[in-house]
Amino acid sequence: MKIKDMYNKEIPLISFEIFPPRKETNIESIYNTIDILSSLEPDFISVTYGAGGSNDNKTMEIASIIKNKYNIEALAHLTCITSTKNDIENTLNNLKENNINNILALRGDFPSESYKQNKLEYKYASDLINHIKTKQSFSIGAACYPEGHIECKSIRENLLHLKQKVSMGAEFLITQLFFDNEYFYDFNEKIKEFNINIPISIGIMPVTNKNQLLKMISLCGANLPDKFIRILTKYEYNPEALKEAGIAYATEQIIDLLSYGADGIHIYTMNKPEIAKKILSNISYIRKTNKIS
Ligand code: FAD
């Protein structure tokens, strides 16, 4: 099934993101992760793509297991910045052969500053979307940034580029993580001015590890609200307490977003299924409540 068609449901979608394990020897651990996540009955599970296509085959392999063994829709992430048209063509053919109908089309990060001088076959995610669209086989998602993309000078410019992705064929969006829902509410108002009306799954990251968080923040530039910094500071040396607080914070964010009328919640699981499980048990009744009441 195509993910764009799932949003017609009146119940908000719940989905998860996982990433392929770095070492070949850890591949078994991902099966355990999928096993637990599948029992939570998500609408789809997305699988990240290594920067520069470094784990192309693993993304495909894992997405294929989700779709063909667990019968859950898989969303394969695909970046293009280091790819040739030929690479992308091969990947699209492989995805199709593996019965995967959904792609999150991304530019990806530049491997180095100097890489920007290279002759690139794809400059932006919109170029990739344009290519995938010609295949007519896939439902295409794209990334969006409620706090603005880290390279972009203004939110307005960012929204013009987002509009371009939608015009090229993006059918649904997944947001970058954020810790203050007000950014999303502002963003959701602004996109209306740009006539962007496609469904949005909101990316939420439960924070359970301070170093992991700081690494993420350095990559995406998300702002940390004071109350969140207090939690991190207070519990950083007590892993169990930080985990508990991270789950509670994410749960609170999600309840607020669902009561606002979110189309979907996409949990960045960091391959820790027990955390996603706890969050879903915190919202078991809320999850099944209609968007329109
Ligand atoms: P784009 O939409 O192309 O935007 C990149 C920048 O270029 C933005 O600043 C934009 O404003 C600007 N821009 C766009 N079009 C134009 C134009 N025509 N002219 C001038 N400027 C323009 N990375 C991975 O490596 N693997 C993953 O699996 C992965 N998954 C992700 C999932 C989500 C939900 C999100 C939010 C991000 C993910 N990323 C992933 C990170 C992503 O690759 C980076 O954020 C990357 O820097 C931008 O990708 P994009 O697709 O948003 O790029």
mmCIF file of C-alpha atoms and ligand atoms in Angstrom:
data_model
loop_
_atom_site.group_PDB
_atom_site.id
_atom_site.type_symbol
_atom_site.label_atom_id
_atom_site.label_comp_id
_atom_site.label_asym_id
_atom_site.label_seq_id
_atom_site.Cartn_x
_atom_site.Cartn_y
_atom_site.Cartn_z
ATOM 1 C CA MET A 1 0.000 0.000 0.000
ATOM 2 C CA LYS A 2 1.107 3.531 -0.635
ATOM 3 C CA ILE A 3 1.639 5.581 2.504
ATOM 4 C CA LYS A 4 -0.056 8.655 1.040
ATOM 5 C CA ASP A 5 -3.329 6.664 0.959
ATOM 6 C CA MET A 6 -3.077 5.672 4.618
ATOM 7 C CA TYR A 7 -3.514 9.254 5.773
ATOM 8 C CA ASN A 8 -7.119 9.148 4.630
ATOM 9 C CA LYS A 9 -7.810 7.245 7.826
ATOM 10 C CA GLU A 10 -9.357 9.392 10.521
ATOM 11 C CA ILE A 11 -7.041 7.928 13.140
ATOM 12 C CA PRO A 12 -3.568 9.533 13.133
ATOM 13 C CA LEU A 13 -0.796 7.300 11.805
ATOM 14 C CA ILE A 14 1.861 5.908 14.107
ATOM 15 C CA SER A 15 5.190 5.003 12.569
ATOM 16 C CA PHE A 16 8.765 4.263 13.591
ATOM 17 C CA GLU A 17 12.214 4.970 12.229
ATOM 18 C CA ILE A 18 15.032 2.445 12.564
ATOM 19 C CA PHE A 19 18.560 2.431 11.162
ATOM 20 C CA PRO A 20 20.666 -0.444 9.814
ATOM 21 C CA PRO A 21 23.222 -1.601 12.392
ATOM 22 C CA ARG A 22 26.736 -0.424 11.632
ATOM 23 C CA LYS A 23 28.466 -3.771 11.883
ATOM 24 C CA GLU A 24 27.535 -6.790 9.825
ATOM 25 C CA THR A 25 27.625 -8.896 12.993
ATOM 26 C CA ASN A 26 24.825 -6.823 14.526
ATOM 27 C CA ILE A 27 22.328 -7.538 11.770
ATOM 28 C CA GLU A 28 20.586 -10.082 14.016
ATOM 29 C CA SER A 29 19.818 -7.363 16.585
ATOM 30 C CA ILE A 30 17.720 -5.467 14.079
ATOM 31 C CA TYR A 31 15.471 -8.492 13.622
ATOM 32 C CA ASN A 32 14.722 -8.438 17.329
ATOM 33 C CA THR A 33 13.972 -4.701 17.070
ATOM 34 C CA ILE A 34 11.571 -5.232 14.167
ATOM 35 C CA ASP A 35 9.951 -8.116 16.030
ATOM 36 C CA ILE A 36 9.080 -5.912 18.994
ATOM 37 C CA LEU A 37 8.103 -2.882 16.888
ATOM 38 C CA SER A 38 5.814 -4.982 14.690
ATOM 39 C CA SER A 39 3.873 -6.120 17.769
ATOM 40 C CA LEU A 40 2.973 -2.445 18.337
ATOM 41 C CA GLU A 41 1.063 -2.458 15.027
ATOM 42 C CA PRO A 42 2.611 0.613 13.421
ATOM 43 C CA ASP A 43 1.208 1.936 10.147
ATOM 44 C CA PHE A 44 4.707 1.904 8.664
ATOM 45 C CA ILE A 45 8.364 1.563 9.612
ATOM 46 C CA SER A 46 11.041 3.648 7.920
ATOM 47 C CA VAL A 47 14.648 2.578 7.431
ATOM 48 C CA THR A 48 17.393 5.192 7.160
ATOM 49 C CA TYR A 49 19.973 5.293 4.401
ATOM 50 C CA GLY A 50 23.659 5.676 5.263
ATOM 51 C CA ALA A 51 25.230 8.991 4.340
ATOM 52 C CA GLY A 52 26.676 8.665 0.851
ATOM 53 C CA GLY A 53 24.816 5.429 0.241
ATOM 54 C CA SER A 54 27.155 3.567 2.619
ATOM 55 C CA ASN A 55 24.540 0.985 3.592
ATOM 56 C CA ASP A 56 22.374 0.925 0.511
ATOM 57 C CA ASN A 57 21.929 -2.851 0.577
ATOM 58 C CA LYS A 58 21.166 -3.032 4.272
ATOM 59 C CA THR A 59 18.418 -0.415 3.943
ATOM 60 C CA MET A 60 16.918 -2.488 1.164
ATOM 61 C CA GLU A 61 17.344 -5.782 3.021
ATOM 62 C CA ILE A 62 15.730 -4.478 6.206
ATOM 63 C CA ALA A 63 12.906 -2.665 4.380
ATOM 64 C CA SER A 64 12.211 -5.854 2.472
ATOM 65 C CA ILE A 65 11.942 -7.893 5.695
ATOM 66 C CA ILE A 66 9.522 -5.344 7.184
ATOM 67 C CA LYS A 67 7.349 -5.459 4.093
ATOM 68 C CA ASN A 68 7.580 -9.072 2.968
ATOM 69 C CA LYS A 69 8.013 -10.952 6.251
ATOM 70 C CA TYR A 70 6.046 -8.782 8.684
ATOM 71 C CA ASN A 71 3.558 -7.428 6.182
ATOM 72 C CA ILE A 72 4.028 -3.881 7.464
ATOM 73 C CA GLU A 73 4.509 -1.036 5.017
ATOM 74 C CA ALA A 74 8.175 -0.095 4.718
ATOM 75 C CA LEU A 75 9.421 3.385 3.929
ATOM 76 C CA ALA A 76 12.927 3.230 2.462
ATOM 77 C CA HIS A 77 14.978 6.415 2.931
ATOM 78 C CA LEU A 78 17.069 7.314 -0.107
ATOM 79 C CA THR A 79 19.663 10.084 -0.369
ATOM 80 C CA CYS A 80 21.022 11.375 -3.664
ATOM 81 C CA ILE A 81 23.835 13.871 -3.127
ATOM 82 C CA THR A 82 26.654 11.417 -3.886
ATOM 83 C CA SER A 83 24.695 9.351 -6.422
ATOM 84 C CA THR A 84 24.666 9.141 -10.181
ATOM 85 C CA LYS A 85 21.447 8.764 -12.163
ATOM 86 C CA ASN A 86 22.527 5.209 -12.828
ATOM 87 C CA ASP A 87 22.890 4.428 -9.097
ATOM 88 C CA ILE A 88 19.421 5.784 -8.385
ATOM 89 C CA GLU A 89 17.931 3.920 -11.317
ATOM 90 C CA ASN A 90 19.388 0.642 -9.991
ATOM 91 C CA THR A 91 18.138 1.342 -6.470
ATOM 92 C CA LEU A 92 14.639 2.126 -7.717
ATOM 93 C CA ASN A 93 14.571 -1.106 -9.713
ATOM 94 C CA ASN A 94 15.702 -3.061 -6.637
ATOM 95 C CA LEU A 95 13.058 -1.415 -4.468
ATOM 96 C CA LYS A 96 10.390 -2.302 -6.970
ATOM 97 C CA GLU A 97 11.581 -5.909 -7.203
ATOM 98 C CA ASN A 98 11.420 -6.099 -3.408
ATOM 99 C CA ASN A 99 7.828 -4.915 -3.390
ATOM 100 C CA ILE A 100 8.679 -1.653 -1.607
ATOM 101 C CA ASN A 101 6.288 1.103 -2.621
ATOM 102 C CA ASN A 102 7.339 4.009 -0.442
ATOM 103 C CA ILE A 103 10.454 6.179 -0.532
ATOM 104 C CA LEU A 104 11.554 9.082 1.662
ATOM 105 C CA ALA A 105 13.450 11.150 -0.921
ATOM 106 C CA LEU A 106 16.326 13.094 0.606
ATOM 107 C CA ARG A 107 19.288 15.087 -0.531
ATOM 108 C CA GLY A 108 21.516 13.872 2.318
ATOM 109 C CA ASP A 109 24.401 15.767 3.886
ATOM 110 C CA PHE A 110 27.544 16.666 1.965
ATOM 111 C CA PRO A 111 30.332 14.210 2.877
ATOM 112 C CA SER A 112 32.759 17.177 3.133
ATOM 113 C CA GLU A 113 32.817 20.938 2.456
ATOM 114 C CA SER A 114 34.926 20.431 -0.674
ATOM 115 C CA TYR A 115 32.350 17.983 -2.050
ATOM 116 C CA LYS A 116 30.136 20.964 -2.846
ATOM 117 C CA GLN A 117 32.532 21.848 -5.706
ATOM 118 C CA ASN A 118 31.917 18.493 -7.423
ATOM 119 C CA LYS A 119 29.748 18.169 -10.466
ATOM 120 C CA LEU A 120 26.611 16.760 -8.907
ATOM 121 C CA GLU A 121 23.949 14.820 -10.754
ATOM 122 C CA TYR A 122 21.423 15.679 -8.017
ATOM 123 C CA LYS A 123 21.701 18.963 -6.170
ATOM 124 C CA TYR A 124 18.550 18.874 -4.079
ATOM 125 C CA ALA A 125 15.945 16.398 -2.890
ATOM 126 C CA SER A 126 13.538 17.937 -5.422
ATOM 127 C CA ASP A 127 15.783 16.593 -8.240
ATOM 128 C CA LEU A 128 15.495 13.096 -6.778
ATOM 129 C CA ILE A 129 11.730 13.438 -6.358
ATOM 130 C CA ASN A 130 11.513 14.482 -9.993
ATOM 131 C CA HIS A 131 13.357 11.307 -11.019
ATOM 132 C CA ILE A 132 11.344 8.942 -8.788
ATOM 133 C CA LYS A 133 8.084 10.457 -10.021
ATOM 134 C CA THR A 134 8.814 9.311 -13.582
ATOM 135 C CA LYS A 135 8.542 5.704 -12.360
ATOM 136 C CA GLN A 136 4.938 6.096 -11.182
ATOM 137 C CA SER A 137 5.522 3.156 -8.808
ATOM 138 C CA PHE A 138 6.206 4.866 -5.526
ATOM 139 C CA SER A 139 4.554 7.033 -2.934
ATOM 140 C CA ILE A 140 7.113 9.749 -2.238
ATOM 141 C CA GLY A 141 7.764 11.375 1.130
ATOM 142 C CA ALA A 142 10.116 14.269 1.874
ATOM 143 C CA ALA A 143 11.742 15.847 4.919
ATOM 144 C CA CYS A 144 10.623 19.151 6.402
ATOM 145 C CA TYR A 145 12.099 21.342 9.110
ATOM 146 C CA PRO A 146 9.814 23.216 11.540
ATOM 147 C CA GLU A 147 12.832 25.130 12.908
ATOM 148 C CA GLY A 148 14.313 25.616 9.420
ATOM 149 C CA HIS A 149 17.037 23.550 7.768
ATOM 150 C CA ILE A 150 20.476 24.184 9.240
ATOM 151 C CA GLU A 151 21.931 25.455 5.921
ATOM 152 C CA CYS A 152 19.064 27.735 5.046
ATOM 153 C CA LYS A 153 19.167 31.459 5.780
ATOM 154 C CA SER A 154 15.450 32.030 6.294
ATOM 155 C CA ILE A 155 12.312 30.058 7.042
ATOM 156 C CA ARG A 156 10.662 31.686 4.044
ATOM 157 C CA GLU A 157 13.370 30.428 1.688
ATOM 158 C CA ASN A 158 13.100 27.009 3.299
ATOM 159 C CA LEU A 159 9.361 26.947 2.689
ATOM 160 C CA LEU A 160 9.815 27.945 -0.949
ATOM 161 C CA HIS A 161 12.143 24.964 -1.332
ATOM 162 C CA LEU A 162 9.658 22.746 0.483
ATOM 163 C CA LYS A 163 6.955 23.914 -1.895
ATOM 164 C CA GLN A 164 9.216 22.918 -4.768
ATOM 165 C CA LYS A 165 9.491 19.375 -3.357
ATOM 166 C CA VAL A 166 5.710 19.168 -3.128
ATOM 167 C CA SER A 167 5.276 20.517 -6.671
ATOM 168 C CA MET A 168 7.743 17.893 -7.934
ATOM 169 C CA GLY A 169 5.688 15.081 -6.393
ATOM 170 C CA ALA A 170 6.228 14.709 -2.641
ATOM 171 C CA GLU A 171 2.978 13.336 -1.231
ATOM 172 C CA PHE A 172 3.642 13.387 2.497
ATOM 173 C CA LEU A 173 6.203 14.921 4.841
ATOM 174 C CA ILE A 174 8.132 13.804 7.902
ATOM 175 C CA THR A 175 9.503 16.482 10.198
ATOM 176 C CA GLN A 176 12.913 16.858 11.687
ATOM 177 C CA LEU A 177 12.876 16.323 15.450
ATOM 178 C CA PHE A 178 12.104 19.250 17.759
ATOM 179 C CA PHE A 179 11.548 19.594 21.499
ATOM 180 C CA ASP A 180 9.204 22.557 21.567
ATOM 181 C CA ASN A 181 5.871 21.934 19.837
ATOM 182 C CA GLU A 182 5.337 25.653 19.261
ATOM 183 C CA TYR A 183 7.834 25.442 16.376
ATOM 184 C CA PHE A 184 5.581 22.939 14.690
ATOM 185 C CA TYR A 185 2.416 24.954 15.268
ATOM 186 C CA ASP A 186 4.043 28.056 13.735
ATOM 187 C CA PHE A 187 5.337 26.002 10.834
ATOM 188 C CA ASN A 188 1.924 24.448 10.249
ATOM 189 C CA GLU A 189 0.390 27.931 9.971
ATOM 190 C CA LYS A 190 3.106 29.195 7.631
ATOM 191 C CA ILE A 191 2.909 26.305 5.169
ATOM 192 C CA LYS A 192 -0.744 27.178 4.513
ATOM 193 C CA GLU A 193 0.446 30.484 3.039
ATOM 194 C CA PHE A 194 2.518 28.446 0.588
ATOM 195 C CA ASN A 195 -0.404 26.202 -0.265
ATOM 196 C CA ILE A 196 1.304 23.117 1.117
ATOM 197 C CA ASN A 197 -1.541 20.800 2.051
ATOM 198 C CA ILE A 198 -0.059 17.312 2.162
ATOM 199 C CA PRO A 199 -0.129 15.173 5.341
ATOM 200 C CA ILE A 200 2.694 15.471 7.849
ATOM 201 C CA SER A 201 4.030 12.851 10.210
ATOM 202 C CA ILE A 202 5.739 14.541 13.113
ATOM 203 C CA GLY A 203 9.159 13.195 14.066
ATOM 204 C CA ILE A 204 9.625 12.779 17.822
ATOM 205 C CA MET A 205 12.830 11.643 19.434
ATOM 206 C CA PRO A 206 12.626 10.264 22.977
ATOM 207 C CA VAL A 207 15.908 11.314 24.554
ATOM 208 C CA THR A 208 17.541 8.745 26.768
ATOM 209 C CA ASN A 209 21.201 9.578 26.330
ATOM 210 C CA LYS A 210 22.780 13.018 26.620
ATOM 211 C CA ASN A 211 25.734 12.403 24.267
ATOM 212 C CA GLN A 212 23.500 10.985 21.577
ATOM 213 C CA LEU A 213 21.305 14.059 21.884
ATOM 214 C CA LEU A 214 24.216 16.500 21.636
ATOM 215 C CA LYS A 215 25.404 14.747 18.479
ATOM 216 C CA MET A 216 21.931 15.038 16.938
ATOM 217 C CA ILE A 217 21.671 18.696 17.891
ATOM 218 C CA SER A 218 25.018 19.477 16.272
ATOM 219 C CA LEU A 219 23.704 17.962 13.037
ATOM 220 C CA CYS A 220 20.232 19.473 12.965
ATOM 221 C CA GLY A 221 20.425 22.577 15.190
ATOM 222 C CA ALA A 222 17.220 21.940 17.187
ATOM 223 C CA ASN A 223 16.599 24.328 20.090
ATOM 224 C CA LEU A 224 16.355 22.932 23.593
ATOM 225 C CA PRO A 225 13.689 24.475 25.861
ATOM 226 C CA ASP A 226 14.785 25.373 29.408
ATOM 227 C CA LYS A 227 12.651 22.677 31.019
ATOM 228 C CA PHE A 228 14.306 20.103 28.788
ATOM 229 C CA ILE A 229 17.810 21.329 29.655
ATOM 230 C CA ARG A 230 16.911 21.075 33.351
ATOM 231 C CA ILE A 231 15.949 17.417 32.902
ATOM 232 C CA LEU A 232 19.170 16.645 31.038
ATOM 233 C CA THR A 233 21.312 18.379 33.623
ATOM 234 C CA LYS A 234 19.571 16.807 36.575
ATOM 235 C CA TYR A 235 19.581 13.199 35.342
ATOM 236 C CA GLU A 236 22.536 12.952 32.974
ATOM 237 C CA TYR A 237 24.455 10.643 35.348
ATOM 238 C CA ASN A 238 21.431 8.496 36.200
ATOM 239 C CA PRO A 239 20.627 6.569 32.999
ATOM 240 C CA GLU A 240 17.435 4.979 34.301
ATOM 241 C CA ALA A 241 16.059 8.317 35.525
ATOM 242 C CA LEU A 242 17.004 10.013 32.244
ATOM 243 C CA LYS A 243 15.279 7.258 30.311
ATOM 244 C CA GLU A 244 12.130 7.639 32.396
ATOM 245 C CA ALA A 245 12.175 11.418 31.982
ATOM 246 C CA GLY A 246 12.895 11.157 28.212
ATOM 247 C CA ILE A 247 9.921 8.841 27.733
ATOM 248 C CA ALA A 248 7.672 11.140 29.792
ATOM 249 C CA TYR A 249 8.811 14.215 27.841
ATOM 250 C CA ALA A 250 8.207 12.529 24.464
ATOM 251 C CA THR A 251 4.816 11.254 25.660
ATOM 252 C CA GLU A 252 3.788 14.764 26.695
ATOM 253 C CA GLN A 253 4.899 16.177 23.331
ATOM 254 C CA ILE A 254 2.943 13.482 21.475
ATOM 255 C CA ILE A 255 -0.269 13.953 23.488
ATOM 256 C CA ASP A 256 -0.130 17.680 22.820
ATOM 257 C CA LEU A 257 0.452 17.102 19.079
ATOM 258 C CA LEU A 258 -2.343 14.542 18.801
ATOM 259 C CA SER A 259 -4.819 16.761 20.593
ATOM 260 C CA TYR A 260 -3.817 19.520 18.145
ATOM 261 C CA GLY A 261 -4.864 17.175 15.305
ATOM 262 C CA ALA A 262 -1.553 15.779 13.987
ATOM 263 C CA ASP A 263 -1.809 13.576 10.877
ATOM 264 C CA GLY A 264 0.793 11.210 12.228
ATOM 265 C CA ILE A 265 3.552 10.669 14.782
ATOM 266 C CA HIS A 266 6.854 9.203 13.633
ATOM 267 C CA ILE A 267 9.003 7.976 16.522
ATOM 268 C CA TYR A 268 12.769 8.031 16.023
ATOM 269 C CA THR A 269 13.327 4.784 17.906
ATOM 270 C CA MET A 270 17.162 4.784 17.736
ATOM 271 C CA ASN A 271 16.714 0.986 17.522
ATOM 272 C CA LYS A 272 15.456 0.885 21.117
ATOM 273 C CA PRO A 273 12.067 -0.763 20.694
ATOM 274 C CA GLU A 274 11.328 -1.001 24.405
ATOM 275 C CA ILE A 275 11.220 2.801 24.558
ATOM 276 C CA ALA A 276 8.755 3.026 21.683
ATOM 277 C CA LYS A 277 6.725 0.313 23.413
ATOM 278 C CA LYS A 278 6.554 2.276 26.648
ATOM 279 C CA ILE A 279 5.492 5.447 24.844
ATOM 280 C CA LEU A 280 2.734 3.628 22.970
ATOM 281 C CA SER A 281 1.470 2.060 26.165
ATOM 282 C CA ASN A 282 1.274 5.595 27.617
ATOM 283 C CA ILE A 283 -1.028 6.659 24.759
ATOM 284 C CA SER A 284 -2.986 3.456 24.112
ATOM 285 C CA TYR A 285 -6.442 5.106 24.271
ATOM 286 C CA ILE A 286 -5.328 8.440 22.857
ATOM 287 C CA ARG A 287 -3.810 6.684 19.829
ATOM 288 C CA LYS A 288 -7.157 5.205 18.781
ATOM 289 C CA THR A 289 -9.067 8.472 19.089
ATOM 290 C CA ASN A 290 -10.343 10.051 15.894
ATOM 291 C CA LYS A 291 -8.614 13.145 14.566
ATOM 292 C CA ILE A 292 -12.016 14.708 13.967
ATOM 293 C CA SER A 293 -14.271 14.620 17.021
HETATM 294 P P1 FAD B 1 16.699 19.460 0.475
HETATM 295 O O1 FAD B 1 15.230 19.480 0.562
HETATM 296 O O2 FAD B 1 17.324 19.338 -0.880
HETATM 297 O O3 FAD B 1 17.250 20.781 1.183
HETATM 298 C C1 FAD B 1 18.633 20.923 1.521
HETATM 299 C C2 FAD B 1 18.952 22.405 1.648
HETATM 300 O O4 FAD B 1 18.950 22.996 0.344
HETATM 301 C C3 FAD B 1 17.927 23.194 2.466
HETATM 302 O O5 FAD B 1 18.611 24.196 3.194
HETATM 303 C C4 FAD B 1 17.019 23.806 1.402
HETATM 304 O O6 FAD B 1 16.397 25.006 1.848
HETATM 305 C C5 FAD B 1 18.015 24.069 0.273
HETATM 306 N N1 FAD B 1 17.401 24.008 -1.066
HETATM 307 C C6 FAD B 1 16.512 23.103 -1.515
HETATM 308 N N2 FAD B 1 16.172 23.371 -2.795
HETATM 309 C C7 FAD B 1 16.906 24.473 -3.170
HETATM 310 C C8 FAD B 1 17.012 25.238 -4.369
HETATM 311 N N3 FAD B 1 16.294 24.934 -5.457
HETATM 312 N N4 FAD B 1 17.862 26.296 -4.385
HETATM 313 C C9 FAD B 1 18.606 26.629 -3.283
HETATM 314 N N5 FAD B 1 18.541 25.925 -2.110
HETATM 315 C C10 FAD B 1 17.689 24.868 -2.057
HETATM 316 N N6 FAD B 1 20.114 11.787 6.059
HETATM 317 C C11 FAD B 1 20.710 10.633 5.663
HETATM 318 O O7 FAD B 1 21.885 10.616 5.256
HETATM 319 N N7 FAD B 1 20.016 9.437 5.681
HETATM 320 C C12 FAD B 1 18.730 9.359 6.098
HETATM 321 O O8 FAD B 1 18.139 8.271 6.099
HETATM 322 C C13 FAD B 1 18.078 10.558 6.542
HETATM 323 N N8 FAD B 1 16.788 10.539 6.954
HETATM 324 C C14 FAD B 1 16.156 11.717 7.323
HETATM 325 C C15 FAD B 1 14.810 11.689 7.697
HETATM 326 C C16 FAD B 1 14.148 12.864 8.080
HETATM 327 C C17 FAD B 1 12.701 12.820 8.476
HETATM 328 C C18 FAD B 1 14.859 14.091 8.089
HETATM 329 C C19 FAD B 1 14.168 15.368 8.531
HETATM 330 C C20 FAD B 1 16.194 14.134 7.713
HETATM 331 C C21 FAD B 1 16.862 12.956 7.312
HETATM 332 N N9 FAD B 1 18.205 12.951 6.906
HETATM 333 C C22 FAD B 1 18.817 11.781 6.499
HETATM 334 C C23 FAD B 1 18.983 14.192 6.951
HETATM 335 C C24 FAD B 1 18.946 14.960 5.596
HETATM 336 O O9 FAD B 1 19.618 14.201 4.617
HETATM 337 C C25 FAD B 1 19.629 16.316 5.814
HETATM 338 O O10 FAD B 1 18.846 17.121 6.636
HETATM 339 C C26 FAD B 1 20.049 17.042 4.552
HETATM 340 O O11 FAD B 1 20.943 18.092 4.935
HETATM 341 C C27 FAD B 1 18.906 17.697 3.765
HETATM 342 O O12 FAD B 1 18.137 16.775 3.120
HETATM 343 P P2 FAD B 1 16.745 17.246 2.407
HETATM 344 O O13 FAD B 1 16.223 16.084 1.707
HETATM 345 O O14 FAD B 1 15.883 17.936 3.382
HETATM 346 O O15 FAD B 1 17.353 18.317 1.359
#
